[in-house]
XYZ file of C-alpha atoms in Angstrom:
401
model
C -18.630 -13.202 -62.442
C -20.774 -9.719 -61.817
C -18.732 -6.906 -60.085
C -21.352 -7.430 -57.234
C -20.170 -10.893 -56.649
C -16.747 -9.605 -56.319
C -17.184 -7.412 -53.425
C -16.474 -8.349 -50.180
C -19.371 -9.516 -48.123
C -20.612 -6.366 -45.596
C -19.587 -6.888 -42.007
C -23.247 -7.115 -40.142
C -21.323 -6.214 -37.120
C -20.497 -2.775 -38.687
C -24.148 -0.835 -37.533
C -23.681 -2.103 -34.134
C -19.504 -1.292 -33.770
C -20.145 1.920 -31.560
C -22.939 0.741 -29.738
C -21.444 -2.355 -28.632
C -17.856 -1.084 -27.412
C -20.008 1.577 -25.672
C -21.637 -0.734 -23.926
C -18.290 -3.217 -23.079
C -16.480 -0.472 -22.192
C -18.830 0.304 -19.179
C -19.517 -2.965 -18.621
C -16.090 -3.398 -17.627
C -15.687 -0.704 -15.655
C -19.153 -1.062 -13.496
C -19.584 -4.727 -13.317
C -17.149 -4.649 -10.035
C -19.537 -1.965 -8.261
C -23.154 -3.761 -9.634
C -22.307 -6.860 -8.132
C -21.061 -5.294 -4.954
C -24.730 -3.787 -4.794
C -26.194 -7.554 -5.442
C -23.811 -9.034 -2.630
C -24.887 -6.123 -0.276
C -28.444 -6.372 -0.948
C -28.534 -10.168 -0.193
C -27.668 -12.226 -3.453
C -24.657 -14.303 -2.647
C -21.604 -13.293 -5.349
C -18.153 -15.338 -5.168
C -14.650 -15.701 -7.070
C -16.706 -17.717 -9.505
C -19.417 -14.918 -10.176
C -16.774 -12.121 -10.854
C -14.726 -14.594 -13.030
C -18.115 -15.211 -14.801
C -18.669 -11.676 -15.673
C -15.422 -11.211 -16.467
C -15.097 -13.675 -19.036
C -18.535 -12.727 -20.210
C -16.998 -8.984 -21.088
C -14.432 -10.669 -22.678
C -16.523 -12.912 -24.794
C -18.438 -9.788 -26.236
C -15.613 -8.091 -26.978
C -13.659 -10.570 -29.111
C -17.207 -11.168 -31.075
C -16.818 -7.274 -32.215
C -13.116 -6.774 -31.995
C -11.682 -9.743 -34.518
C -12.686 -9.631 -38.162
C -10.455 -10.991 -41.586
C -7.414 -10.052 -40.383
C -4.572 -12.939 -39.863
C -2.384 -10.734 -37.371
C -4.604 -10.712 -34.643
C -5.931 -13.966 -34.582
C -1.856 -15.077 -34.434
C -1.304 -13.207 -31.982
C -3.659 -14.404 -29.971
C -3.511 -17.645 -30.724
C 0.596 -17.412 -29.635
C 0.144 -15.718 -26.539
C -3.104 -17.916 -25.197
C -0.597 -21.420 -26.613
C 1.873 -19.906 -24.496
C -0.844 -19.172 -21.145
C -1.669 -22.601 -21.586
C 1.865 -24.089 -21.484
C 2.330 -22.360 -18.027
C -0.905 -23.714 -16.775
C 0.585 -26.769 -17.458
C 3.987 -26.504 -16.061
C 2.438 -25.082 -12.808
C 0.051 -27.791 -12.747
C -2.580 -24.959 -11.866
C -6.015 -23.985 -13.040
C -5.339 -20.611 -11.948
C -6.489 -18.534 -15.587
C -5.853 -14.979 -14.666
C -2.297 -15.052 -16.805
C -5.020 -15.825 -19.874
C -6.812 -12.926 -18.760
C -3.815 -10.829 -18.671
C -2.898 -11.602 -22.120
C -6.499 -11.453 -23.933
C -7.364 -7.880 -22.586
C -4.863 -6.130 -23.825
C -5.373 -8.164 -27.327
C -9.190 -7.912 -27.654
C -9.581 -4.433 -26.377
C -7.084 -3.020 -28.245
C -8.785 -4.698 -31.748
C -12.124 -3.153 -30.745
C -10.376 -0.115 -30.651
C -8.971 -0.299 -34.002
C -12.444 -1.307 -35.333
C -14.045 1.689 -34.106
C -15.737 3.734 -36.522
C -14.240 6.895 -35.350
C -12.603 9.022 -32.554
C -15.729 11.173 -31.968
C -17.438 7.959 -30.370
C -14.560 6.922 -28.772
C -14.555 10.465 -27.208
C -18.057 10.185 -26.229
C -17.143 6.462 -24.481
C -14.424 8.059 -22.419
C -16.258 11.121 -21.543
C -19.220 8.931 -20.105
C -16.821 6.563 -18.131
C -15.321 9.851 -16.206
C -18.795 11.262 -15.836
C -20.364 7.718 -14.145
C -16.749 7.561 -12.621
C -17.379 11.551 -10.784
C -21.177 11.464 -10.417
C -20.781 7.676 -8.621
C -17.500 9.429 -6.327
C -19.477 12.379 -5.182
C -22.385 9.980 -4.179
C -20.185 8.510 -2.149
C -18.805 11.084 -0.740
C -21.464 13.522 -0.241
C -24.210 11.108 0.905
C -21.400 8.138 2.588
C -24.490 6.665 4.975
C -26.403 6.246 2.229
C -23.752 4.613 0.213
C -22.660 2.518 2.844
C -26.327 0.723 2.411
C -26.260 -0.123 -0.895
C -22.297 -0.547 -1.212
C -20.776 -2.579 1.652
C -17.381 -3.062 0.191
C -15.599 -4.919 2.419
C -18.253 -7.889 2.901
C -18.101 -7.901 -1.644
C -14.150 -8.249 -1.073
C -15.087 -11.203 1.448
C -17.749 -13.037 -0.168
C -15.397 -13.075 -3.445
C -12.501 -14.322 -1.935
C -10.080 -11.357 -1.908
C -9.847 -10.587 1.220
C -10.393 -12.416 4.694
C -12.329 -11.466 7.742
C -9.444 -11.261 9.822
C -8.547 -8.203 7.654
C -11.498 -6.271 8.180
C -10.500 -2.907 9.681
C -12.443 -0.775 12.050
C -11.009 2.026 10.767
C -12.223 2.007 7.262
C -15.579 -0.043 8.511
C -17.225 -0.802 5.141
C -14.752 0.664 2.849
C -11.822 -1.356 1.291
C -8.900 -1.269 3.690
C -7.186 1.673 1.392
C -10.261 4.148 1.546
C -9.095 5.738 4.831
C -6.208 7.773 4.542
C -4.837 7.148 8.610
C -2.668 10.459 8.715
C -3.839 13.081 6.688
C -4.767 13.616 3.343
C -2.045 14.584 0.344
C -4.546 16.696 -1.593
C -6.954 18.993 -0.240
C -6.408 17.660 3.370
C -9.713 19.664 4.075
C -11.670 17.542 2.250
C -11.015 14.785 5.297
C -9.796 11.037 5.575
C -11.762 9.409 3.469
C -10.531 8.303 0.179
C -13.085 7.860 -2.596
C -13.168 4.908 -4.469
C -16.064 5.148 -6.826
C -17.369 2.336 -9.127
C -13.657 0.731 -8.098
C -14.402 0.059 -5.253
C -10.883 1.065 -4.002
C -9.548 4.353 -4.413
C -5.911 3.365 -6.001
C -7.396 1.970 -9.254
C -9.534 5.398 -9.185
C -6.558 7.361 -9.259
C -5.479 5.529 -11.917
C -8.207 6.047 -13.763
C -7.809 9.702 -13.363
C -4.263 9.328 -15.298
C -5.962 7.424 -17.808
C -8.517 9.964 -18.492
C -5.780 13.110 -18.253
C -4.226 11.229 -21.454
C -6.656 10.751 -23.350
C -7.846 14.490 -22.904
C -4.573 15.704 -23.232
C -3.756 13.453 -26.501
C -7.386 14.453 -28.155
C -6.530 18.227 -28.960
C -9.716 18.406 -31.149
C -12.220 16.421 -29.112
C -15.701 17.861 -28.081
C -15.842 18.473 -24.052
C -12.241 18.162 -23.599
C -12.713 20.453 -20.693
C -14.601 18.375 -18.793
C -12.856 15.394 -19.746
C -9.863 17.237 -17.583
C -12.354 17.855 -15.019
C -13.229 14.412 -14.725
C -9.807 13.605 -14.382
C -8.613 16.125 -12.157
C -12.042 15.556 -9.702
C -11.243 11.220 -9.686
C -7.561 12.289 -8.623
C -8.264 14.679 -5.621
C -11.482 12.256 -4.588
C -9.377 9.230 -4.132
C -6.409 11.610 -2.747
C -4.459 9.964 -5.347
C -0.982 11.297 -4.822
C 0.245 8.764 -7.514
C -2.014 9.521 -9.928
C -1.350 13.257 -10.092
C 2.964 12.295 -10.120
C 1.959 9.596 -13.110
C -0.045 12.794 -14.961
C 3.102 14.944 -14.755
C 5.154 11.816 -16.043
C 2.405 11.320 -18.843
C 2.692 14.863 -20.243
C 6.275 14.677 -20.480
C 5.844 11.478 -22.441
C 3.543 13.252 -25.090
C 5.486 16.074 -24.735
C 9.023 14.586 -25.411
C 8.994 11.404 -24.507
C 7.761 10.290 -27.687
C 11.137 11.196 -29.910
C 13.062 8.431 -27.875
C 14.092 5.601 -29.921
C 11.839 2.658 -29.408
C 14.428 0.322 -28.349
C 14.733 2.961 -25.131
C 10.949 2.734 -24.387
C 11.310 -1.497 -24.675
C 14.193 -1.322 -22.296
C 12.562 0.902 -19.876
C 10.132 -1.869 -17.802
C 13.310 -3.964 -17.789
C 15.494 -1.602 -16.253
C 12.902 -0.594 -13.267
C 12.901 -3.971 -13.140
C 16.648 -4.353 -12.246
C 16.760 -1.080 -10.401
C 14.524 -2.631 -7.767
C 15.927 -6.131 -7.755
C 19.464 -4.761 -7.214
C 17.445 -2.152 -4.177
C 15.867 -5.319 -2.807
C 18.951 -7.400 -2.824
C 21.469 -4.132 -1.545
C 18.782 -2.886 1.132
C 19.245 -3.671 4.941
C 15.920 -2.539 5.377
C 13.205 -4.958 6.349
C 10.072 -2.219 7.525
C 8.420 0.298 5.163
C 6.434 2.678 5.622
C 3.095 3.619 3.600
C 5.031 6.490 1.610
C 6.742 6.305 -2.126
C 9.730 5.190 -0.889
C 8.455 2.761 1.835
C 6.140 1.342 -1.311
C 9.246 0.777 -3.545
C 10.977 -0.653 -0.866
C 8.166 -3.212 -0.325
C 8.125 -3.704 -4.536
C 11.927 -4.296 -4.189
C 11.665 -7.225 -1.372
C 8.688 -9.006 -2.966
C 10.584 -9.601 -6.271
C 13.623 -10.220 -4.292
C 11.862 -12.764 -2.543
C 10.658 -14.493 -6.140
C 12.041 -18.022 -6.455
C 13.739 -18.983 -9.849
C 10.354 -20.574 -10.741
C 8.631 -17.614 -9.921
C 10.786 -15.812 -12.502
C 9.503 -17.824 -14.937
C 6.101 -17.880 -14.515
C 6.037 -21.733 -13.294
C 5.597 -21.359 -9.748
C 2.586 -23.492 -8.541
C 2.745 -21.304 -5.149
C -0.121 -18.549 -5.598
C 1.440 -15.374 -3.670
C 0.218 -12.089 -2.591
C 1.898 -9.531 -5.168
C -0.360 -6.929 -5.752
C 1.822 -4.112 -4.204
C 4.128 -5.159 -7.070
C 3.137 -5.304 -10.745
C 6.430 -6.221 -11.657
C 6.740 -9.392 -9.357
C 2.860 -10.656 -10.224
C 3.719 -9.899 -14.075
C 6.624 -12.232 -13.749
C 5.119 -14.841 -11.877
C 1.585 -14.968 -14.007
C 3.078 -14.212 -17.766
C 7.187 -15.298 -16.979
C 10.052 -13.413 -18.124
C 9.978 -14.557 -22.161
C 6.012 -13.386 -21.948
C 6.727 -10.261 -20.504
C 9.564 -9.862 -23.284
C 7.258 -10.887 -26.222
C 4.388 -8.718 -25.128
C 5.948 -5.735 -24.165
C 8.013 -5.821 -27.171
C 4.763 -6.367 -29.216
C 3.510 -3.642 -27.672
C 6.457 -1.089 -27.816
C 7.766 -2.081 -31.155
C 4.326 -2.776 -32.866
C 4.030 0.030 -36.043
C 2.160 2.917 -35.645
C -0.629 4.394 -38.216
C 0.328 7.692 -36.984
C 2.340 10.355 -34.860
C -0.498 10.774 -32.317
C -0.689 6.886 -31.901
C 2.661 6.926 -30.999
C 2.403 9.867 -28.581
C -0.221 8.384 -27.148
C 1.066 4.822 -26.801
C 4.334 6.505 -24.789
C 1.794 7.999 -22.587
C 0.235 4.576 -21.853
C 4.083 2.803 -21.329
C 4.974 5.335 -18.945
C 1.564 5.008 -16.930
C 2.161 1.116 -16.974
C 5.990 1.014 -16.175
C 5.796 3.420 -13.477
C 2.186 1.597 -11.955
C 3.857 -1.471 -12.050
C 6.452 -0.716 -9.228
C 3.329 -0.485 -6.573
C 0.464 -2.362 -8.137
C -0.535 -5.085 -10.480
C -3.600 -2.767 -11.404
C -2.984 -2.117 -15.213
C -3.945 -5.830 -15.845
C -7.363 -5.110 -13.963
C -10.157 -5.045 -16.573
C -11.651 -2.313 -14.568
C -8.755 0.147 -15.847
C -7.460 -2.111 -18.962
C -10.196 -1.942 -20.799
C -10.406 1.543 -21.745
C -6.439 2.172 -21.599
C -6.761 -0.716 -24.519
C -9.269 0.321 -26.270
C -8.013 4.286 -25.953
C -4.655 2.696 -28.117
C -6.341 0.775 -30.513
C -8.264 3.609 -31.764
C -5.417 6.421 -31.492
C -3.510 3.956 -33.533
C -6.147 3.296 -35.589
C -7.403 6.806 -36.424
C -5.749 9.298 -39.233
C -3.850 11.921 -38.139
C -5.170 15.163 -36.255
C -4.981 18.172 -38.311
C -1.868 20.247 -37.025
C -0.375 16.767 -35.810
């Protein structure tokens, strides 16, 4: 046998790696807002057209994210066996707890395919730039906007929302993008709260945190400056008050968060997690207010309120949780596939010290979201925050590291 014929066959995927996560990576995070402009401008878009796209992203992904490799495909293969078993205990065709377990998976191995950390730079540096240019449209030119962007009639046709819940306050905005006292940051800068390609304003305050990390992890990256900027701009737009609390939290994670043992960082979810069940079930309080602690207090009586079946993830009941990652997680993945993934995640090897920093970062953002949103398993935030890890952990080390 020639030495040619013993080489490995090149990966035709490999001139288009970049390119192609580029492109996914805004896909994801703009598909929300282009078919928001299509519903607005008179093409009809439902549940089914968002689900479409979604699984479309998803699709392209996994065609440039898997390759050789055993452990991924395993993985997979375990976690969507295991989607599929609650399916059919629930007796549901409900398929967002798939979702929830192939985004982190497939983003993640695009990430660790990527062909370097400069692209990946330029990929998050373009999401915060369409993320600030789109926000100040909004904001600066809102009439405008409002023509091409009716948000609340996109929420509608797709089945989030009713009509009932239209509010005249907010008019076309989501019912979150009028802040009804004042604002938290820069109350000068008035009421509204800018949501961006979102479409709501919390996930763009998340999405400020998630571009802080990245720019604070990347010490040698080109444009790191504005990268901040973006960050900083998406958090005071949106008058994200969580955001900017979940940036201080994420710099003491990369700071010295990172030389806790790893069994700490797997028990940490878990123990938020029994903090607020023991709050829900000790609290004589049954009104909250739209502050931190009136949001914890809500998170606290929603998994209270979880029936043993919801626990597990068997609950044929769809429920409202998204004011409480923690009680959606449970009821979509159950409490063994919250164990298994986080666990996967936490305790998972890492290539390198920066990995690791970087992948504390990311727990922190998602333990301490999860107590007032189910928004880290939106693809609209996921995506990147996934693909971010997969290539820290698949990069060498910094220089200086």
């Amino acid at each position: 046998m020639s030495v040619a014929l013993a080489l490995p066959a090149a990966d035709p995927r490999a001139p288009y790696q970049a390119r192609a996560a580029f492109l996914v990576l805004i896909g994801a995070l703009v598909f929300n807002a282009a078919l928001c402009f299509l519903n607005t401008a008179g093409f009809p878009v439902s549940g089914g057209t968002v689900i479409g796209a979604e699984v479309a992203i998803i699709a392209v992904t996994l065609g440039f994210a898997l390759d050789e490799r055993p452990g991924p495909w395993l993985i997979l293969a375990g976690l969507v066996s295991y989607g599929l078993l609650l399916l059919a205990l629930r007796g549901s065709t409900d398929v967002k707890g798939l979702r929830d377990f192939l985004i982190p998976v497939v983003f993640y191995n695009l990430g660790r395919r990527h062909p370097d950390l400069a692209s990946a730079d330029r990929a998050v540096l373009a999401s915060g730039v369409i993320v600030v240019v789109m926000g100040l449209v909004e904001y600066g030119l809102f009439d405008l906007y409002q023509q091409y962007f009716n948000i609340v009639r996109y929420y509608v046709a797709r089945g989030s929302m009713s009509p009932s819940e239209i509010n005249e306050l907010t008019g076309s905005l989501f019912t979150s993008g009028i802040r009804p006292d004042s604002r938290t940051i820069l109350p000068f800068l008035g009421p509204h709260r800018v949501s961006s390609v979102f479409l709501e304003p919390v996930s763009a305050g998340n999405f400020g945190a998630v571009l802080f990390a990245w720019a604070l992890h990347r010490r040698t990256m080109r444009g790191r400056a504005w990268l901040f900027l973006c960050a900083a701009m998406t958090i005071v737009l949106a008058d994200a008050r969580f955001g900017a609390y979940v940036c201080v939290a994420i710099t003491g994670a990369m700071l010295v968060g990172y030389r806790l043992p790893r069994l700490l960082w797997f028990a940490l979810p878990f123990t938020i997690l029994l903090a607020l069940t023991v709050y829900g079930f000790e609290s004589m309080q049954v009104t909250w207010q739209n502050d931190i602690a009136g949001r914890l207090l809500w998170a606290a009586l929603l998994i209270t309120s979880l029936p043993p079946e919801g626990v597990l993830g068997i609950m044929p009941d769809k429920l409202f949780l998204s004011d409480s990652g923690y009680a959606y997680a449970l009821t979509q993945v159950g409490a063994a596939g919250a164990l298994v993934a986080w666990g996967l995640f936490v305790l998972m090897p890492a290539r390198n010290p920066d990995g690791w920093r970087l992948r504390c970062a990311m727990a922190i953002y998602t333990c301490l979201l999860l107590v007032i949103s189910d928004s880290p398993f939106s693809i609209k935030t996921a995506a990147l925050v996934w693909f971010m890890l997969g290539a820290a952990d698949g990069a060498e080390p910094e220089t200086g590291a």
